[in-house]
N, C-alpha and C. Protein backbone atom coordinates (compact mmCIF):
# COMPACT_ATOMS: atom_id res chain seq x y z
N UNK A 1 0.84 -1.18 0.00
CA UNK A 1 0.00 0.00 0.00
C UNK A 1 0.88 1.25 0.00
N UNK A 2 0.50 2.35 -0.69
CA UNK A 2 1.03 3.71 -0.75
C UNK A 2 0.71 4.48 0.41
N UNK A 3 2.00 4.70 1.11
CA UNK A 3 2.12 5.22 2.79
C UNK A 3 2.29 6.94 2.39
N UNK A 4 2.29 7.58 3.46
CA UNK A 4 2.84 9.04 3.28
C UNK A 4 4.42 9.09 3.23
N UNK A 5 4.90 7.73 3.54
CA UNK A 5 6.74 7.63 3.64
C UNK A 5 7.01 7.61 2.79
N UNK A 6 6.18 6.94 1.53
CA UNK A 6 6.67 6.59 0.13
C UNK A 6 6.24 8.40 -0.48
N UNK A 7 5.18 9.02 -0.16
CA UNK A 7 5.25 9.79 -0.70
C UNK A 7 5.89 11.23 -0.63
N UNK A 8 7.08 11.43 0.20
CA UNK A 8 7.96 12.39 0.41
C UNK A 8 9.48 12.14 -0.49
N UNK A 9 10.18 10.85 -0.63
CA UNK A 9 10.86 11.15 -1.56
C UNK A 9 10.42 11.40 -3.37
N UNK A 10 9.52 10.98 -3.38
CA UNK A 10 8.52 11.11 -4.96
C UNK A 10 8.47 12.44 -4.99
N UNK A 11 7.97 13.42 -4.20
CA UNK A 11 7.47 14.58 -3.73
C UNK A 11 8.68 15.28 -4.32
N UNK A 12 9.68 15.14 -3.23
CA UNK A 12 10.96 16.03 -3.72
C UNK A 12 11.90 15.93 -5.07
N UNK A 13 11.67 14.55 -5.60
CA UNK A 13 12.77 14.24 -6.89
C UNK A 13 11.66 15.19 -7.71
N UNK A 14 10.25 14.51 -7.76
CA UNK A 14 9.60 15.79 -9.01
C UNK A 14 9.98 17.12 -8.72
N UNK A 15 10.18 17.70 -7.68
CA UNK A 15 9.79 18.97 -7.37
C UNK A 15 11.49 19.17 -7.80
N UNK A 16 12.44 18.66 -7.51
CA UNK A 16 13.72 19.43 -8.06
C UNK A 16 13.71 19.02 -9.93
N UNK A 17 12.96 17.49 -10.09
CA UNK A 17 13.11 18.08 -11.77
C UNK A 17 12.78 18.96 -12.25
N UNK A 18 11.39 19.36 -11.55
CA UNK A 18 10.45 20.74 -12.04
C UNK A 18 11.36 21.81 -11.96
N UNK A 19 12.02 22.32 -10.88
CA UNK A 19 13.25 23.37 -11.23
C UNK A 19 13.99 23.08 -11.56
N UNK A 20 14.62 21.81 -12.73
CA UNK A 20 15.53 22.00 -13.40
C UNK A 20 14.91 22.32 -14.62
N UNK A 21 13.57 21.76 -15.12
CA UNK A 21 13.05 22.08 -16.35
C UNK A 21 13.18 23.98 -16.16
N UNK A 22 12.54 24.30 -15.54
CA UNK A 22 12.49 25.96 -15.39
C UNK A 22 13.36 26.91 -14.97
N UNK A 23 14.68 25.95 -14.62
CA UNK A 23 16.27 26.71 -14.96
C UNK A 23 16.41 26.87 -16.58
N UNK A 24 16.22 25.40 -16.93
CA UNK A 24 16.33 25.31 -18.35
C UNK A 24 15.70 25.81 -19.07
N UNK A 25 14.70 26.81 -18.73
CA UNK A 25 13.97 27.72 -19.80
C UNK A 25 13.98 28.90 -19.63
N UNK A 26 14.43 29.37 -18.41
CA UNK A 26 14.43 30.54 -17.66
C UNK A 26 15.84 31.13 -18.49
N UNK A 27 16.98 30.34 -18.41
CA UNK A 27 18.14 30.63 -18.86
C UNK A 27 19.04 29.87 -19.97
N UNK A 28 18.02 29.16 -20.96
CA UNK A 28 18.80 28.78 -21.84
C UNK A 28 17.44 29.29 -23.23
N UNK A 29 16.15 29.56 -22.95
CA UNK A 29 15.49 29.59 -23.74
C UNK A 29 15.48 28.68 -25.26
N UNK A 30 15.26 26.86 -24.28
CA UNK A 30 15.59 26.32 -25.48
C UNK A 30 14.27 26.41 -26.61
N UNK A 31 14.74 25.35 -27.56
CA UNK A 31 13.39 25.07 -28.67
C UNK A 31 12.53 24.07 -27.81
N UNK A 32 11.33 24.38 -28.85
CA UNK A 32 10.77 23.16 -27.95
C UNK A 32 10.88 21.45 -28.24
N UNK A 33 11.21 21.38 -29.10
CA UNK A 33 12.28 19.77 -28.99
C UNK A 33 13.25 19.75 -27.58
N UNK A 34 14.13 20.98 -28.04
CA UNK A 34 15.04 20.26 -26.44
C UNK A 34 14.18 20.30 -25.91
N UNK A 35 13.14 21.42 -25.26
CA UNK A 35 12.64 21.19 -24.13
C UNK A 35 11.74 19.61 -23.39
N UNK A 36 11.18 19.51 -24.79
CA UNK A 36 10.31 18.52 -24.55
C UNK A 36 11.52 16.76 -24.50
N UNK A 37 12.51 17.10 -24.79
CA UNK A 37 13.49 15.97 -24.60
C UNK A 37 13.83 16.05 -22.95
N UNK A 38 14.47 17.50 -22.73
CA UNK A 38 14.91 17.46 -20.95
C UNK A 38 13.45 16.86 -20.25
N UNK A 39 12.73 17.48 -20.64
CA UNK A 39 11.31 17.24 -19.93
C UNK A 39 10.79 15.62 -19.70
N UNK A 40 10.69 14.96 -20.57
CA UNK A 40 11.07 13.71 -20.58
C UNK A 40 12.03 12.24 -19.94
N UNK A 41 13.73 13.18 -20.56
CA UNK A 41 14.48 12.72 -19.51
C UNK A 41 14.36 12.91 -17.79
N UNK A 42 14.27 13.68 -17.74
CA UNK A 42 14.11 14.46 -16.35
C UNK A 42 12.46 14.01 -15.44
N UNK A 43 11.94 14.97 -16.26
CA UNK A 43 10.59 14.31 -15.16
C UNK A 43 9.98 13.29 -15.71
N UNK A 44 10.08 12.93 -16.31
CA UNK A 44 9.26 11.45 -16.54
C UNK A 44 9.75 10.62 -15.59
N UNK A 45 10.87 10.45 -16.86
CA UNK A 45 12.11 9.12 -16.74
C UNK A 45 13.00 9.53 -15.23
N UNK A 46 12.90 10.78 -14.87
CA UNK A 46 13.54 10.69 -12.94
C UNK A 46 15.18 10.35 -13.56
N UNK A 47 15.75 11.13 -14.67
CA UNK A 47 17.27 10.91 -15.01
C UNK A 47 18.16 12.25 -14.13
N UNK A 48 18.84 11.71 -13.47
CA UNK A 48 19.51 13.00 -12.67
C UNK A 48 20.52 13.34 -14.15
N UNK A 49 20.30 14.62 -13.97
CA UNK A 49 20.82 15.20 -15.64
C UNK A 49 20.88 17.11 -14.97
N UNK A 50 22.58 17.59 -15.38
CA UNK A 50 22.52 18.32 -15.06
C UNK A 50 22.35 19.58 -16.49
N UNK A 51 21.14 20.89 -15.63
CA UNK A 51 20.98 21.38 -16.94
C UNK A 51 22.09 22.00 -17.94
N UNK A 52 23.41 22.60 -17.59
CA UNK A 52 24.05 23.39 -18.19
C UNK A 52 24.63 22.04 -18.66
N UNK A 53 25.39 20.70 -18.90
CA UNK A 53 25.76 19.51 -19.18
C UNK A 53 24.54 19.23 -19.90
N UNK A 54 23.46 19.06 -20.32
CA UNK A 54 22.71 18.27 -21.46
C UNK A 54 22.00 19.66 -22.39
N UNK A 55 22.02 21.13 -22.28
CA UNK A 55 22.19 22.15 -23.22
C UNK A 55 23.51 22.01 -23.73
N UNK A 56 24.52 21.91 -23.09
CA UNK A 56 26.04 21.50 -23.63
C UNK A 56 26.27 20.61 -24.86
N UNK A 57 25.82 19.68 -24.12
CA UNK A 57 26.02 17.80 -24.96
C UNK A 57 24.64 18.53 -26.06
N UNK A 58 23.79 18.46 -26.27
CA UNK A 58 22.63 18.10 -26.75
C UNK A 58 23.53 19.68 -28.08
N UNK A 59 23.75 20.83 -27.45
CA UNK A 59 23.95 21.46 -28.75
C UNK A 59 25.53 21.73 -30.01
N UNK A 60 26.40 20.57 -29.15
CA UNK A 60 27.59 20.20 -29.87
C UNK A 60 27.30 18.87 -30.59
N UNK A 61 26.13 18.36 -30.19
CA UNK A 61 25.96 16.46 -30.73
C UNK A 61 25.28 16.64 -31.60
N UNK A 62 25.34 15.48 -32.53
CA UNK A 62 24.39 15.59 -34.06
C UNK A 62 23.31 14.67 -33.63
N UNK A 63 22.90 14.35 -32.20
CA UNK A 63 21.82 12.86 -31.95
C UNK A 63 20.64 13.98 -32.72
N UNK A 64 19.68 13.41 -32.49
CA UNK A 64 18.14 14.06 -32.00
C UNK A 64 18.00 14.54 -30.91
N UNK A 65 17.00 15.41 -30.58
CA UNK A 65 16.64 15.95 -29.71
C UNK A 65 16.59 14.81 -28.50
N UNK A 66 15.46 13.60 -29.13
CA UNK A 66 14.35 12.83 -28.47
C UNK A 66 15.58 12.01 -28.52
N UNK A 67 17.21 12.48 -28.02
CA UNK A 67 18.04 10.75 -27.65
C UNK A 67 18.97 11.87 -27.01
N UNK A 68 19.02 11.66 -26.10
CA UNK A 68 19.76 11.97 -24.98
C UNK A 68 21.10 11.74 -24.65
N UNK A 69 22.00 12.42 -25.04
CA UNK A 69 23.53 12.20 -25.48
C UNK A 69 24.26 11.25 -23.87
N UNK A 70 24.55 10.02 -24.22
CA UNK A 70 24.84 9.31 -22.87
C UNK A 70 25.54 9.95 -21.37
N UNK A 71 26.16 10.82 -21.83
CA UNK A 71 27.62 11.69 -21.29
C UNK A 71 26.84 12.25 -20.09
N UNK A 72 25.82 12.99 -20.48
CA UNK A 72 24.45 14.32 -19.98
C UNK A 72 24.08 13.24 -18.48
N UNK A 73 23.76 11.70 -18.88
CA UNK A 73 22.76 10.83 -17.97
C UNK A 73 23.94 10.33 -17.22
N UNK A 74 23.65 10.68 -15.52
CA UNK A 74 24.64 10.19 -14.47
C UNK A 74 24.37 8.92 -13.95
């Protein structure tokens, strides 16, 4: 069963992806491909991914948006 214990670390990993997505738009003003790629990696998928490291990787790499340069994922 889903306790209130289980729901405090859930709580906090979304809540710091959510401010990394909105570092990442606040101060990199990406497209919305990257965005919707960090967005993905990050809050979906729960990838600790730092933002200035996957604007980095993602705009020197020839991948796609929607593939996540390995280097970026810790």
């Amino acid at each position: 069963m889903f306790t209130q214990q289980n729901q405090q670390p859930a709580a906090s990993s979304l809540k710091a992806s959510i401010q990394d997505l909105a570092r990442l738009h606040q101060f990199y003003d990406p497209s919305d491909d990257m965005l919707w790629a960090f967005f993905d990696a990050r809050v979906l998928r729960d990838q600790p991914i730092e933002v200035a490291d996957f604007v980095l990787q993602t705009v020197l790499s020839n991948e796609p948006y929607g593939q996540i340069p390995t280097a970026t994922v810790g």
